[in-house]
């Protein structure tokens, strides 16, 4: 009988869970579910990094992406009392189908891109590209500012995944710097959304277009 | 014991034990709710009672009404005979028999719906219409999941994983798809294959009218789907419907178990498959205890999620 779990199978299981997590993010109707799924994505990224023996970065990712940023978003959500997306711009089913199409495109792209052999473990490049696409779909398809920040965070997770195989070549400091940037960006966005929410009665970004002096 | 005899013993066991499965589900639900619940053997008592009763048939009905329960029971029996039992290939297996099994179940459903429409009651017509709509929505998920399994089975036939080698035609039979090779495959680092049992579990809930799609215990006219179609049946005909439903539940539970139980020596495989089927019964009980029934308009979303998961499994298996 084949052994139940090997390191490789654990790695591909994590990547597969990331893919599932992305599609769930696209189909999640409530903000609370979105924030939880983002936290889960951060934890999965951290576990992946532990698997690649980058303990320092793994701890940073777990702390920032798995706890701090989702905590900040949850605090903002609670302060504003925003429970659900009022009316997403794209139907959730359409979002999920677009995400699956993004996955198909990423799988096709993997076969077409000239990449160094053995640079990307199997499934890593398609997962990274799909995460990036899902982030973009969230930014475009959702109406409230807070879910768009989540989309931004998810897209960045995709870029982070793309950079993972290069860490062995000394790019770890670059990744850490990027992580800090993201932290500051989401922190600022979280505060900005808080102020928007206190000043206006809606976080629908579509309404910002009609603002006047 | 040779393979056909072993298959027949297990098929006999399945036919005898199938009514126990609804009993297990009810007992789990009762335990979770803190009640004593019905006896485990309640379905057997119901069947015995119904078989001993007379029958009242409306004068508006024709032979279609009388034929419905018999056809649906026969279809469920034939579909079950096509399944491998505890890893033993069915003697009736042939390439593409999964299509026959799917459409046998479809035929059984069609006969029940015709019988419901034959009564002329608008109430039963409403149930038949709902059943037709939801079963049509479940089919894409079922066939996408079968497509995933057959494509992998062909890979296995080419000896990719060094597992059992079957020829290309036999790779398309239920016996090749559900004999345990798939379980060995997901254990060897292909987690996307775990989506297939999840899809079949969702289909089990939908096709057997369990919560969250339908509530088998409800008798509220606005929410009934399957129960409303069989309201006019009584006596031995109702017994056939109850037994046919138990066989169908066993069929779907055996599909899920066939994907989860790894290849083992004969009797170990048989015992583990049996345990897995009752384990799946417990899972159904837990799902029913933890979830409310979905609104009718949300049921297509549930089946859509199952289809999306099946599509994802297909895409990922094809990409490797």
Coordinates of C-alpha atoms in Angstrom, one line a residue:
Chain A
X1 CA 0.0 0.0 0.0
X2 CA 1.2 3.6 -0.7
X3 CA 2.1 5.6 2.4
X4 CA -0.7 7.9 3.5
X5 CA 1.3 11.2 3.4
X6 CA 4.6 12.2 2.0
X7 CA 6.2 15.7 2.0
X8 CA 5.4 16.1 -1.7
X9 CA 1.8 15.1 -1.3
X10 CA 1.5 17.5 1.7
X11 CA 2.9 20.3 -0.5
X12 CA 0.5 19.6 -3.3
X13 CA -2.4 19.2 -0.8
X14 CA -1.6 22.7 0.5
X15 CA -1.6 24.2 -3.0
X16 CA -4.8 22.4 -3.8
X17 CA -6.4 23.8 -0.6
X18 CA -5.2 27.3 -1.7
X19 CA -7.0 26.7 -5.0
X20 CA -10.2 25.7 -3.3
X21 CA -9.8 28.6 -0.9
X22 CA -9.6 31.0 -3.9
X23 CA -12.8 29.7 -5.4
X24 CA -14.6 29.8 -2.0
X25 CA -13.5 33.5 -1.7
X26 CA -15.1 34.2 -5.0
X27 CA -18.4 32.5 -4.0
X28 CA -18.5 33.8 -0.4
X29 CA -21.5 36.1 0.1
X30 CA -20.7 37.6 3.5
X31 CA -17.8 39.8 4.6
X32 CA -17.1 37.7 7.7
X33 CA -16.6 34.6 5.5
X34 CA -14.4 36.6 3.2
X35 CA -12.2 37.7 6.1
X36 CA -12.0 34.2 7.5
X37 CA -11.0 32.7 4.2
X38 CA -8.3 35.4 3.8
X39 CA -6.9 34.4 7.2
X40 CA -7.0 30.7 6.1
X41 CA -5.1 31.7 3.0
X42 CA -2.4 33.4 5.0
X43 CA -2.1 30.3 7.3
X44 CA -1.8 28.1 4.2
X45 CA 0.9 30.3 2.8
X46 CA 2.8 30.1 6.1
X47 CA 2.5 26.3 6.2
X48 CA 3.9 26.2 2.7
X49 CA 6.9 28.3 3.7
X50 CA 7.5 26.0 6.7
X51 CA 7.5 23.2 4.2
X52 CA 10.2 25.0 2.1
X53 CA 12.3 25.6 5.3
X54 CA 11.9 29.4 5.4
X55 CA 11.0 29.5 9.1
X56 CA 11.6 33.3 9.6
X57 CA 9.4 34.2 6.7
X58 CA 6.8 31.6 7.6
X59 CA 6.4 33.1 11.0
X60 CA 6.2 36.6 9.5
X61 CA 3.5 35.4 7.0
X62 CA 1.6 33.5 9.7
X63 CA 1.6 36.6 12.0
X64 CA 0.9 39.3 9.4
X65 CA -1.3 37.5 6.8
X66 CA -2.8 34.9 9.0
X67 CA -3.6 37.0 12.1
X68 CA -2.8 40.7 12.0
X69 CA -4.4 41.7 8.7
X70 CA -7.6 39.6 9.0
X71 CA -7.8 40.9 12.6
X72 CA -7.6 44.5 11.3
X73 CA -10.2 43.9 8.6
X74 CA -12.5 42.2 11.1
X75 CA -12.1 45.1 13.5
X76 CA -13.0 47.5 10.7
X77 CA -16.0 45.4 9.7
X78 CA -17.3 45.3 13.3
X79 CA -16.7 49.0 13.8
X80 CA -18.7 49.8 10.7
X81 CA -21.3 47.2 11.4
X82 CA -21.0 45.9 7.8
X83 CA -22.3 42.3 7.6
X84 CA -22.9 41.5 4.0
X85 CA -22.0 42.7 0.5
X86 CA -25.1 44.7 -0.4
X87 CA -25.1 43.9 -4.1
X88 CA -22.0 42.5 -5.7
X89 CA -21.3 43.9 -9.2
X90 CA -20.8 40.4 -10.6
X91 CA -23.1 37.5 -9.7
X92 CA -21.2 35.2 -7.3
X93 CA -21.8 32.2 -9.7
X94 CA -20.3 34.2 -12.5
X95 CA -17.3 35.1 -10.3
X96 CA -16.7 31.4 -9.5
X97 CA -16.9 30.4 -13.2
X98 CA -14.5 33.2 -14.1
X99 CA -12.1 31.9 -11.4
X100 CA -12.3 28.4 -12.9
X101 CA -11.6 29.9 -16.3
X102 CA -8.6 31.7 -14.8
X103 CA -7.4 28.4 -13.5
X104 CA -7.7 26.8 -17.0
X105 CA -5.8 29.8 -18.5
X106 CA -3.1 29.5 -15.8
X107 CA -2.7 25.8 -16.6
X108 CA -2.4 26.5 -20.3
X109 CA 0.0 29.3 -19.6
X110 CA 2.2 27.0 -17.6
X111 CA 2.7 24.8 -20.6
X112 CA 3.5 27.9 -22.8
X113 CA 5.9 29.9 -20.6
X114 CA 9.6 29.3 -21.0
X115 CA 10.6 28.6 -17.4
X116 CA 13.7 27.1 -16.0
X117 CA 13.1 23.4 -15.6
X118 CA 12.4 22.3 -12.0
X119 CA 12.1 26.0 -10.9
X120 CA 8.4 25.6 -10.0
X121 CA 7.1 22.5 -8.2
X122 CA 4.0 21.0 -9.9
X123 CA 0.8 23.1 -9.4
X124 CA 2.7 26.1 -7.9
X125 CA 2.6 28.4 -10.9
X126 CA -1.1 27.7 -11.8
X127 CA -2.1 28.2 -8.2
X128 CA -0.1 31.5 -8.0
X129 CA -1.6 32.8 -11.2
X130 CA -5.1 31.7 -10.2
X131 CA -4.7 33.4 -6.8
X132 CA -3.7 36.6 -8.7
X133 CA -6.7 36.4 -11.0
X134 CA -9.1 35.7 -8.1
X135 CA -7.8 38.8 -6.3
X136 CA -8.5 40.8 -9.4
X137 CA -11.9 39.3 -9.8
X138 CA -12.7 40.2 -6.2
X139 CA -11.5 43.8 -6.8
X140 CA -13.6 44.2 -9.9
X141 CA -16.6 42.1 -8.9
X142 CA -17.3 43.4 -5.4
X143 CA -18.9 46.8 -4.6
X144 CA -17.7 47.6 -1.1
X145 CA -14.3 49.0 -0.3
X146 CA -13.5 46.4 2.4
X147 CA -14.0 43.4 0.0
X148 CA -11.8 45.2 -2.5
X149 CA -9.0 45.5 0.0
X150 CA -9.4 41.7 0.5
X151 CA -9.1 41.3 -3.2
X152 CA -6.0 43.4 -3.2
X153 CA -4.6 41.2 -0.4
X154 CA -5.5 38.0 -2.3
X155 CA -3.8 39.3 -5.5
X156 CA -0.7 40.1 -3.5
X157 CA -0.8 36.5 -2.1
X158 CA -0.6 35.3 -5.7
X159 CA 2.5 37.5 -6.4
X160 CA 4.0 36.2 -3.1
X161 CA 3.5 32.6 -4.3
X162 CA 5.1 33.4 -7.6
X163 CA 8.2 34.6 -5.8
X164 CA 8.4 31.6 -3.6
X165 CA 10.7 29.4 -5.8
X166 CA 13.1 32.3 -6.1
X167 CA 13.7 32.7 -2.4
X168 CA 16.6 30.2 -2.4
X169 CA 18.4 32.7 -4.7
X170 CA 18.5 35.3 -1.9
X171 CA 15.1 37.0 -2.6
X172 CA 13.9 36.4 0.9
X173 CA 14.7 40.0 2.0
X174 CA 12.8 41.2 -0.9
X175 CA 9.8 39.1 0.1
X176 CA 10.0 40.4 3.7
X177 CA 10.1 44.0 2.4
X178 CA 7.1 43.3 0.2
X179 CA 5.3 41.8 3.2
X180 CA 5.9 44.9 5.2
X181 CA 4.7 47.1 2.3
X182 CA 1.5 45.1 2.1
X183 CA 1.0 45.4 5.9
X184 CA 1.4 49.1 5.7
X185 CA -0.9 49.4 2.7
X186 CA -3.7 47.3 4.2
X187 CA -3.3 49.2 7.6
X188 CA -3.7 52.5 5.8
X189 CA -6.6 51.2 3.7
X190 CA -8.3 49.8 6.8
X191 CA -8.0 53.2 8.5
X192 CA -9.2 55.0 5.4
X193 CA -12.2 52.7 5.1
X194 CA -13.0 53.3 8.8
X195 CA -13.0 57.1 8.2
X196 CA -15.1 56.7 5.0
X197 CA -17.6 54.5 6.9
X198 CA -17.8 57.1 9.7
X199 CA -18.3 60.0 7.3
X200 CA -20.7 58.4 4.8
X201 CA -23.4 55.8 5.3
X202 CA -22.1 53.4 2.6
X203 CA -18.9 51.7 1.6
X204 CA -20.1 51.1 -2.0
X205 CA -17.2 52.4 -4.1
X206 CA -19.7 53.0 -7.0
X207 CA -21.2 55.9 -5.0
X208 CA -17.8 57.7 -4.7
X209 CA -18.2 58.7 -8.4
X210 CA -21.0 61.0 -7.5
X211 CA -19.1 62.9 -4.7
X212 CA -18.9 66.7 -5.1
X213 CA -17.0 69.3 -3.2
Chain B
X1 CA -14.6 -18.8 -2.6
X2 CA -14.5 -17.7 -6.2
X3 CA -15.2 -14.2 -7.3
X4 CA -18.9 -14.5 -8.6
X5 CA -19.9 -16.4 -5.5
X6 CA -18.2 -13.7 -3.3
X7 CA -20.0 -11.0 -5.3
X8 CA -23.4 -12.8 -4.9
X9 CA -22.8 -13.1 -1.1
X10 CA -22.1 -9.4 -0.8
X11 CA -25.0 -8.4 -3.1
X12 CA -27.3 -10.5 -0.9
X13 CA -25.9 -8.8 2.1
X14 CA -26.5 -5.4 0.5
X15 CA -30.1 -6.3 -0.3
X16 CA -30.7 -7.4 3.3
X17 CA -28.8 -4.6 5.0
X18 CA -30.0 -1.7 2.8
X19 CA -33.1 -0.9 4.9
X20 CA -30.8 -0.6 7.9
X21 CA -29.1 2.5 6.4
X22 CA -32.1 4.8 6.9
X23 CA -32.3 3.4 10.4
X24 CA -28.7 4.4 11.1
X25 CA -29.3 7.9 9.8
X26 CA -32.4 8.3 12.0
X27 CA -30.6 7.0 15.0
X28 CA -27.7 9.4 14.5
X29 CA -30.1 12.3 14.2
X30 CA -31.9 11.2 17.3
X31 CA -28.6 10.9 19.3
X32 CA -27.4 14.3 18.2
X33 CA -30.8 15.8 19.2
X34 CA -30.7 14.0 22.5
X35 CA -33.7 11.8 21.8
X36 CA -34.1 8.1 22.0
X37 CA -35.2 7.8 18.4
X38 CA -36.9 5.1 16.4
X39 CA -35.6 1.5 16.6
X40 CA -32.7 0.8 14.2
X41 CA -34.9 -1.8 12.5
X42 CA -37.8 0.5 12.0
X43 CA -37.7 0.3 8.1
X44 CA -37.9 -3.5 8.3
X45 CA -41.0 -3.2 10.6
X46 CA -42.5 -0.7 8.2
X47 CA -41.8 -3.0 5.2
X48 CA -43.4 -6.0 7.0
X49 CA -46.4 -4.0 8.0
X50 CA -46.9 -2.5 4.5
X51 CA -46.6 -5.9 2.8
X52 CA -49.3 -7.3 5.0
X53 CA -51.8 -4.5 4.2
X54 CA -54.3 -4.1 1.4
X55 CA -54.2 -1.3 -1.1
X56 CA -56.5 1.6 -2.0
X57 CA -56.2 2.8 -5.5
X58 CA -58.0 5.9 -7.0
X59 CA -60.4 5.2 -9.8
X60 CA -58.8 8.0 -11.9
X61 CA -55.4 6.1 -12.2
X62 CA -54.4 3.7 -14.9
X63 CA -51.8 0.9 -15.2
X64 CA -49.0 3.6 -15.1
X65 CA -49.7 4.2 -11.5
X66 CA -49.5 0.5 -10.6
X67 CA -46.3 0.0 -12.6
X68 CA -44.4 2.9 -11.1
X69 CA -43.2 1.4 -7.8
X70 CA -42.2 -2.0 -9.5
X71 CA -40.2 -0.3 -12.3
X72 CA -38.4 2.0 -9.8
X73 CA -37.5 -0.9 -7.5
X74 CA -36.3 -3.1 -10.5
X75 CA -34.2 -0.2 -11.8
X76 CA -32.5 0.3 -8.4
X77 CA -31.9 -3.5 -8.1
X78 CA -30.3 -3.6 -11.6
X79 CA -28.1 -0.5 -10.9
X80 CA -26.9 -2.1 -7.6
X81 CA -26.0 -5.3 -9.5
X82 CA -23.7 -3.4 -11.7
X83 CA -21.6 -2.0 -8.8
X84 CA -18.5 -3.8 -7.6
X85 CA -19.0 -5.3 -4.2
X86 CA -16.1 -5.0 -1.8
X87 CA -13.6 -4.8 -4.6
X88 CA -15.0 -7.8 -6.5
X89 CA -15.9 -7.0 -10.1
X90 CA -19.5 -7.4 -11.0
X91 CA -20.2 -10.3 -13.3
X92 CA -22.5 -7.9 -15.3
X93 CA -19.8 -5.3 -15.7
X94 CA -19.0 -3.9 -19.2
X95 CA -17.4 -0.8 -20.6
X96 CA -19.7 2.2 -20.1
X97 CA -22.0 0.5 -17.6
X98 CA -21.9 3.7 -15.5
X99 CA -24.1 5.3 -18.1
X100 CA -26.5 2.4 -17.8
X101 CA -26.5 2.7 -14.0
X102 CA -27.1 6.4 -14.2
X103 CA -30.0 6.0 -16.6
X104 CA -31.5 3.0 -14.8
X105 CA -31.8 5.3 -11.8
X106 CA -33.2 8.0 -14.1
X107 CA -35.8 5.5 -15.4
X108 CA -36.8 4.6 -11.9
X109 CA -37.3 8.3 -11.2
X110 CA -39.2 8.7 -14.4
X111 CA -41.6 5.8 -13.5
X112 CA -42.3 7.4 -10.1
X113 CA -43.0 10.7 -11.7
X114 CA -45.3 9.2 -14.3
X115 CA -47.2 7.4 -11.5
X116 CA -47.4 10.7 -9.6
X117 CA -48.8 12.5 -12.7
X118 CA -51.2 9.7 -13.3
X119 CA -53.1 10.4 -10.1
X120 CA -54.2 13.7 -11.7
X121 CA -53.5 15.5 -8.5
X122 CA -51.9 19.0 -9.0
X123 CA -50.1 18.5 -5.7
X124 CA -48.3 15.4 -6.9
X125 CA -47.6 17.1 -10.2
X126 CA -45.9 19.9 -8.4
X127 CA -43.6 17.3 -6.6
X128 CA -42.9 15.5 -9.9
X129 CA -42.0 18.8 -11.5
X130 CA -39.6 19.7 -8.7
X131 CA -38.0 16.2 -8.8
X132 CA -37.5 16.5 -12.6
X133 CA -35.9 19.9 -12.2
X134 CA -33.5 18.9 -9.4
X135 CA -32.4 15.6 -11.0
X136 CA -31.7 17.4 -14.3
X137 CA -29.5 19.9 -12.4
X138 CA -27.7 17.1 -10.6
X139 CA -26.7 15.3 -13.9
X140 CA -23.9 17.6 -15.0
X141 CA -22.2 17.1 -11.6
X142 CA -22.7 13.3 -11.9
X143 CA -21.3 13.0 -15.4
X144 CA -18.4 15.5 -14.7
X145 CA -17.4 13.3 -11.7
X146 CA -17.7 10.1 -13.9
X147 CA -15.6 11.8 -16.6
X148 CA -12.8 12.6 -14.1
X149 CA -12.8 9.0 -12.8
X150 CA -12.8 7.4 -16.3
X151 CA -9.9 9.6 -17.5
X152 CA -7.9 8.5 -14.5
X153 CA -9.0 4.9 -14.9
X154 CA -7.5 5.1 -18.4
X155 CA -4.3 6.4 -17.0
X156 CA -4.2 3.5 -14.6
X157 CA -4.9 1.1 -17.5
X158 CA -1.7 2.4 -19.1
X159 CA 0.1 1.4 -15.9
X160 CA 1.1 4.9 -14.9
X161 CA 1.0 4.3 -11.2
X162 CA 2.0 0.7 -11.3
X163 CA -1.4 -0.3 -10.0
X164 CA -3.7 -2.9 -11.5
X165 CA -3.6 -3.0 -15.3
X166 CA -6.9 -3.1 -17.1
X167 CA -7.6 -2.8 -20.7
X168 CA -9.0 0.5 -22.1
X169 CA -12.6 -0.8 -22.5
X170 CA -12.8 -2.3 -19.0
X171 CA -11.5 1.1 -17.7
X172 CA -14.9 2.5 -18.4
X173 CA -16.9 0.2 -16.1
X174 CA -18.1 0.9 -12.6
X175 CA -16.1 -2.1 -11.4
X176 CA -12.9 -0.4 -12.6
X177 CA -13.8 3.0 -11.2
X178 CA -14.9 2.0 -7.8
X179 CA -12.7 -1.0 -6.9
X180 CA -10.3 1.0 -4.7
X181 CA -7.6 2.0 -7.2
X182 CA -8.8 5.6 -7.1
X183 CA -8.3 5.7 -3.3
X184 CA -4.7 4.5 -3.8
X185 CA -4.3 7.3 -6.3
X186 CA -5.4 10.2 -4.0
X187 CA -3.1 8.8 -1.3
X188 CA -0.2 9.2 -3.6
X189 CA -0.3 13.0 -3.7
X190 CA -3.3 13.8 -5.8
X191 CA -5.6 15.5 -3.3
X192 CA -7.9 16.8 -6.1
X193 CA -9.3 13.3 -6.3
X194 CA -10.9 13.7 -2.9
X195 CA -13.3 16.1 -4.6
X196 CA -14.9 13.1 -6.4
X197 CA -16.3 11.5 -3.2
X198 CA -17.4 14.9 -2.0
X199 CA -19.4 15.4 -5.2
X200 CA -20.9 11.9 -5.0
X201 CA -21.8 12.7 -1.3
X202 CA -23.6 15.9 -2.4
X203 CA -25.4 13.9 -5.1
X204 CA -26.4 11.3 -2.5
X205 CA -28.1 14.0 -0.5
X206 CA -29.8 15.4 -3.6
X207 CA -30.9 12.1 -5.3
X208 CA -32.1 10.5 -2.1
X209 CA -34.1 13.6 -1.0
X210 CA -32.1 14.2 2.2
X211 CA -31.5 17.5 3.9
X212 CA -30.4 20.1 2.7
X213 CA -32.2 19.4 -0.6
X214 CA -35.4 17.8 0.7
X215 CA -36.6 16.7 4.1
X216 CA -37.8 13.0 4.1
X217 CA -39.8 13.5 7.3
X218 CA -41.7 16.7 6.3
X219 CA -45.3 16.6 5.3
X220 CA -45.7 20.3 4.6
X221 CA -47.1 20.7 1.1
X222 CA -45.0 23.7 0.1
X223 CA -41.7 22.0 0.8
X224 CA -42.2 18.4 -0.2
X225 CA -40.5 16.9 -3.2
X226 CA -40.2 13.2 -3.1
X227 CA -42.7 12.4 -0.4
X228 CA -45.5 14.2 -2.2
X229 CA -45.1 12.0 -5.3
X230 CA -45.8 8.8 -3.3
X231 CA -48.7 10.1 -1.2
X232 CA -51.3 8.0 -3.1
X233 CA -49.4 4.8 -2.9
X234 CA -50.2 2.3 -0.1
X235 CA -49.7 -1.3 0.9
X236 CA -47.2 -3.5 -1.0
X237 CA -46.6 -0.7 -3.6
X238 CA -45.5 1.7 -0.9
X239 CA -43.3 -1.1 0.5
X240 CA -41.6 -1.4 -2.9
X241 CA -41.0 2.4 -3.0
X242 CA -39.6 2.4 0.6
X243 CA -37.3 -0.5 -0.2
X244 CA -36.3 1.0 -3.6
X245 CA -35.3 4.2 -1.8
X246 CA -33.2 2.3 0.7
X247 CA -31.4 0.5 -2.2
X248 CA -30.8 3.8 -4.0
X249 CA -29.3 5.2 -0.8
X250 CA -27.1 2.1 -0.5
X251 CA -26.0 2.5 -4.2
X252 CA -24.8 6.1 -3.7
X253 CA -23.2 5.3 -0.3
X254 CA -21.4 2.4 -2.0
X255 CA -20.1 4.8 -4.7
X256 CA -18.6 7.1 -2.1
X257 CA -17.2 4.1 -0.2
X258 CA -15.7 2.7 -3.4
X259 CA -13.6 5.9 -3.8
X260 CA -12.5 6.1 -0.2
X261 CA -11.5 2.4 0.6
X262 CA -8.0 1.6 -0.7
X263 CA -7.3 -1.8 -2.4
X264 CA -7.0 -4.5 0.2
X265 CA -7.3 -8.3 0.4
X266 CA -10.8 -9.5 -0.4
X267 CA -12.5 -9.9 2.9
X268 CA -10.7 -6.9 4.5
X269 CA -11.9 -4.8 1.6
X270 CA -15.4 -6.1 1.9
X271 CA -15.6 -5.5 5.7
X272 CA -14.0 -2.0 5.3
X273 CA -16.5 -1.1 2.5
X274 CA -19.4 -2.2 4.6
X275 CA -18.1 -0.1 7.5
X276 CA -17.5 2.8 5.2
X277 CA -21.1 2.6 3.9
X278 CA -22.5 2.7 7.4
X279 CA -20.0 5.5 8.2
X280 CA -21.4 7.5 5.3
X281 CA -24.9 6.9 6.8
X282 CA -23.6 8.4 10.0
X283 CA -22.2 11.4 8.1
X284 CA -25.6 11.9 6.4
X285 CA -27.2 11.8 9.9
X286 CA -24.7 14.4 11.1
X287 CA -25.3 16.7 8.1
X288 CA -29.0 16.4 8.6
X289 CA -28.6 17.3 12.3
X290 CA -26.4 20.3 11.6
X291 CA -28.1 21.8 8.6
X292 CA -31.5 23.2 7.9
X293 CA -33.3 22.5 4.7
X294 CA -32.3 24.9 1.9
X295 CA -34.9 27.2 0.3
X296 CA -36.1 25.7 -3.0
X297 CA -34.5 28.5 -4.9
X298 CA -31.1 27.8 -3.2
X299 CA -31.1 24.1 -4.2
X300 CA -29.7 24.8 -7.7
X301 CA -26.8 26.7 -6.0
X302 CA -26.0 23.6 -4.0
X303 CA -26.0 21.4 -7.1
X304 CA -24.0 24.1 -8.9
X305 CA -21.3 24.0 -6.2
X306 CA -21.2 20.2 -6.7
X307 CA -20.8 20.7 -10.5
X308 CA -18.1 23.3 -9.9
X309 CA -16.2 20.9 -7.7
X310 CA -16.5 18.1 -10.2
X311 CA -15.3 20.5 -13.0
X312 CA -12.3 21.5 -10.8
X313 CA -11.4 17.9 -10.2
X314 CA -11.6 17.2 -14.0
X315 CA -9.5 20.2 -14.8
X316 CA -6.8 19.4 -12.3
X317 CA -6.6 15.7 -13.2
X318 CA -6.3 16.6 -16.9
X319 CA -3.6 19.1 -16.1
X320 CA -1.2 16.5 -14.6

